[in-house]
Amino acid sequence: GQQLNQSPQSMFIQEGEDVSMNCTSSSIFNTWLWYKQDPGEGPVLLIALYKAGELTSNGRLTAQFGITRKDSFLNISASIPSDVGIYFCAGSISGGYNKLIFGAGTRLAVHP
Amino acid sequence: DVKVTQSSRYLVKRTGEKVFLECVQDMDHENMFWYRQDPGLGLRLIYFSYDVKMKEKGDIPEGYSVSREKKERFSLILESASTNQTSMYLCASSPPITPLHFGNGTRLTVT
């Protein structure tokens, strides 16, 4: 089936550092989503992207829908300890949400 | 706030048992989903439902079935649990054309 390649798999950073992660696909997607999963909880939507080239921010988080529509990036600026968790990208070829494809996740650890 | 509630946080079952995972949402959403989450594999869709008594297979439906008798409740059924079904199971719901809201998950161990 379709696959998303999410990288890096894990990151261990110092508090205050900026973080970048990305997802790539061999297929063109019409929607990109970024979710965060805190330990012991379900994923929570951070940012949704709907147009190629779109750049959207949510506080210290910024995500971009790649121009080729085959990739997306998430940046976190000035990381803090509560940024710890697993970040998932998800994409939709059809633009709907019934058959989202998820990346494997990026596990982020922040050292105070 | 949307609330998606999964009835159990942790379950331990024996091989061959019939297992029911229950999920309830309180926002009158049409769509409900069951995913499983495994390290290194992300979330994979098992089944989804877009209306009462309606269901569609996701990417990994084998070994699972679902039931949606009421709009707010979506059940995942393992007819005969096997050890390779040990996983985190996530339920989600959404209105049409809106991103998913997830529950907190049920960690199932099959011994």
Coordinates of C-alpha atoms in Angstrom, one line a residue:
Chain A
G1 CA 0.0 0.0 0.0
Q2 CA 0.9 3.7 0.1
Q3 CA 3.7 4.7 2.4
L4 CA 4.9 7.8 4.0
N5 CA 8.6 8.1 5.0
Q6 CA 8.9 10.1 8.1
S7 CA 12.3 11.2 9.4
P8 CA 14.1 11.3 11.7
Q9 CA 12.8 8.3 13.7
S10 CA 13.9 9.9 16.9
M11 CA 15.6 13.1 18.2
F12 CA 17.1 14.0 21.5
I13 CA 17.7 17.7 21.8
Q14 CA 18.5 20.4 24.4
E15 CA 15.7 22.7 25.6
G16 CA 15.7 25.8 23.5
E17 CA 16.9 24.2 20.3
D18 CA 14.9 24.2 17.1
V19 CA 13.6 21.0 15.6
S20 CA 12.8 19.9 12.1
M21 CA 11.1 16.8 10.8
N22 CA 9.6 15.8 7.5
C23 CA 7.6 13.3 5.6
T24 CA 7.9 12.3 2.0
S25 CA 5.8 10.2 -0.3
S26 CA 6.0 8.7 -3.8
S27 CA 2.4 9.8 -4.4
I28 CA 0.8 13.2 -4.6
F29 CA -1.2 14.1 -1.5
N30 CA -4.0 16.7 -1.3
T31 CA -4.0 17.1 2.4
W32 CA -1.2 16.9 5.0
L33 CA -1.8 16.7 8.7
W34 CA 0.6 16.8 11.7
Y35 CA -0.4 15.2 15.0
K36 CA 1.3 15.0 18.3
Q37 CA 0.9 12.1 20.8
D38 CA 1.8 12.7 24.4
P39 CA 2.9 9.7 26.4
G40 CA -0.2 7.6 27.3
E41 CA -2.6 9.6 25.2
G42 CA -4.1 9.6 21.8
P43 CA -2.7 11.8 18.9
V44 CA -3.9 15.4 18.9
L45 CA -4.1 17.5 15.7
L46 CA -1.5 20.3 15.5
I47 CA -1.7 21.6 12.0
A48 CA -3.7 20.9 8.8
L49 CA -2.4 21.8 5.3
Y50 CA -4.6 21.9 2.2
K51 CA -2.6 23.7 -0.6
A52 CA 0.7 23.1 -2.2
G53 CA 3.2 25.7 -0.8
E54 CA 1.0 26.5 2.1
L55 CA 2.9 27.5 5.3
T56 CA 0.9 27.5 8.5
S57 CA 1.9 28.3 12.1
N58 CA 0.5 27.2 15.4
G59 CA 2.4 29.0 18.2
R60 CA 6.0 27.7 18.0
L61 CA 5.1 25.2 15.4
T62 CA 5.3 25.8 11.6
A63 CA 4.4 23.3 8.9
Q64 CA 4.6 23.5 5.2
F65 CA 2.9 21.6 2.4
G66 CA 5.6 20.9 -0.2
I67 CA 5.4 22.4 -3.7
T68 CA 5.6 19.0 -5.3
R69 CA 2.7 17.8 -3.0
K70 CA 4.8 14.8 -2.1
D71 CA 6.3 16.1 1.1
S72 CA 5.6 18.1 4.2
F73 CA 7.8 19.6 7.0
L74 CA 7.2 20.5 10.6
N75 CA 9.5 22.9 12.5
I76 CA 9.4 23.5 16.3
S77 CA 11.2 26.6 17.5
A78 CA 12.7 27.1 20.9
S79 CA 11.8 23.6 22.2
I80 CA 10.5 23.2 25.8
P81 CA 10.2 20.0 27.9
S82 CA 6.5 19.6 27.1
D83 CA 7.3 19.2 23.4
V84 CA 8.2 15.6 24.3
G85 CA 6.2 13.0 22.5
I86 CA 5.7 11.4 19.1
Y87 CA 4.9 13.5 16.1
F88 CA 3.0 11.9 13.2
C89 CA 2.5 13.2 9.7
A90 CA -0.6 12.0 7.9
G91 CA -1.6 12.4 4.3
S92 CA -4.6 12.0 2.2
I93 CA -4.5 11.3 -1.6
S94 CA -8.2 12.0 -2.0
G95 CA -8.3 15.1 0.2
G96 CA -10.7 13.4 2.6
Y97 CA -10.0 11.8 6.0
N98 CA -11.5 8.4 5.6
K99 CA -8.2 6.7 4.5
L100 CA -5.4 8.7 6.0
I101 CA -1.9 7.3 5.6
F102 CA 0.3 7.9 8.6
G103 CA 4.1 8.1 8.9
A104 CA 5.9 6.0 11.4
G105 CA 6.4 8.9 13.8
T106 CA 9.3 11.0 15.1
R107 CA 9.9 10.5 18.8
L108 CA 11.2 13.7 20.4
A109 CA 13.0 13.9 23.7
V110 CA 13.9 17.3 25.2
H111 CA 16.7 17.6 27.8
P112 CA 16.2 20.4 30.2
Chain B
D1 CA -14.4 19.8 23.3
V2 CA -14.7 16.5 21.5
K3 CA -14.5 13.5 23.7
V4 CA -13.7 10.0 22.3
T5 CA -13.7 7.5 25.1
Q6 CA -12.3 4.0 24.9
S7 CA -13.6 1.8 27.6
S8 CA -10.3 0.2 28.7
R9 CA -6.8 1.6 28.9
Y10 CA -5.2 -1.8 29.3
L11 CA -6.4 -5.3 28.5
V12 CA -4.8 -8.7 28.8
K13 CA -6.4 -11.6 27.0
R14 CA -5.5 -15.1 26.2
T15 CA -4.9 -16.5 22.7
G16 CA -8.2 -17.7 21.2
E17 CA -10.4 -15.4 23.3
K18 CA -13.0 -13.2 21.7
V19 CA -12.2 -9.6 22.5
F20 CA -14.4 -6.5 22.4
L21 CA -12.9 -3.0 22.3
E22 CA -15.4 -0.3 22.8
C23 CA -15.4 3.3 21.8
V24 CA -17.9 6.1 22.4
Q25 CA -17.9 9.7 21.1
D26 CA -20.1 12.4 22.4
M27 CA -20.2 14.8 19.4
D28 CA -22.7 13.2 17.1
H29 CA -19.9 12.5 14.5
E30 CA -20.8 10.5 11.4
N31 CA -17.4 8.9 11.0
M32 CA -15.6 6.6 13.4
F33 CA -12.4 4.7 12.9
W34 CA -10.2 2.0 14.5
Y35 CA -6.5 2.2 14.1
R36 CA -3.7 0.1 15.5
Q37 CA -0.4 1.7 16.5
D38 CA 2.9 -0.3 16.4
P39 CA 6.4 1.0 16.9
G40 CA 8.0 1.8 13.6
L41 CA 4.8 1.4 11.7
G42 CA 2.8 4.4 12.7
L43 CA -1.0 4.1 12.7
R44 CA -2.7 1.7 10.4
L45 CA -6.4 1.8 9.6
I46 CA -8.3 -1.4 10.5
Y47 CA -11.9 -0.4 9.8
F48 CA -14.0 2.8 9.6
S49 CA -17.7 3.5 9.6
Y50 CA -19.4 6.5 8.0
D51 CA -22.9 5.8 9.4
V52 CA -24.8 3.4 11.6
K53 CA -24.5 -0.2 10.4
M54 CA -22.1 1.0 7.7
K55 CA -18.5 -0.1 7.6
E56 CA -15.6 -0.2 5.3
K57 CA -12.3 -2.1 5.5
G58 CA -9.1 -0.3 6.0
D59 CA -5.6 -1.4 5.3
I60 CA -5.4 -4.3 7.8
P61 CA -8.9 -5.7 8.4
E62 CA -7.8 -9.4 8.7
G63 CA -8.6 -10.9 12.0
Y64 CA -11.0 -8.1 13.0
S65 CA -14.6 -7.2 12.7
V66 CA -16.6 -4.1 13.8
S67 CA -20.0 -3.2 14.9
R68 CA -21.9 0.1 14.8
E69 CA -25.4 -0.2 16.1
K70 CA -25.6 3.3 17.4
K71 CA -24.1 6.5 16.0
E72 CA -22.0 7.2 19.1
R73 CA -20.6 3.7 19.6
F74 CA -18.1 1.8 17.5
S75 CA -16.8 -1.6 18.6
L76 CA -13.8 -3.5 17.4
I77 CA -14.0 -7.3 17.7
L78 CA -11.2 -9.8 17.7
E79 CA -13.0 -13.1 17.0
S80 CA -10.1 -15.2 18.2
A81 CA -7.2 -13.2 19.6
S82 CA -3.7 -14.0 18.5
T83 CA -0.4 -12.8 19.9
N84 CA 0.3 -10.8 16.8
Q85 CA -2.7 -8.7 17.7
T86 CA -0.9 -7.4 20.7
S87 CA -0.8 -3.6 20.1
M88 CA -2.1 -0.2 20.9
Y89 CA -5.6 0.3 19.5
L90 CA -6.8 3.9 18.8
C91 CA -10.4 4.9 18.1
A92 CA -11.2 8.2 16.4
S93 CA -14.2 10.1 15.2
S94 CA -14.9 13.0 12.9
P95 CA -17.7 14.9 11.1
P96 CA -17.4 14.7 7.3
I97 CA -14.4 16.5 5.8
T98 CA -12.8 17.3 9.1
P99 CA -9.7 15.8 10.7
L100 CA -9.9 13.0 13.2
H101 CA -10.2 13.3 17.0
F102 CA -8.6 10.3 18.7
G103 CA -9.3 8.6 22.0
N104 CA -6.5 7.7 24.5
G105 CA -6.0 4.2 23.2
T106 CA -6.4 0.7 24.6
R107 CA -3.2 -1.3 25.0
L108 CA -4.0 -4.9 24.4
T109 CA -1.7 -7.8 25.3
V110 CA -2.5 -11.2 24.0
T111 CA -0.7 -14.0 25.8

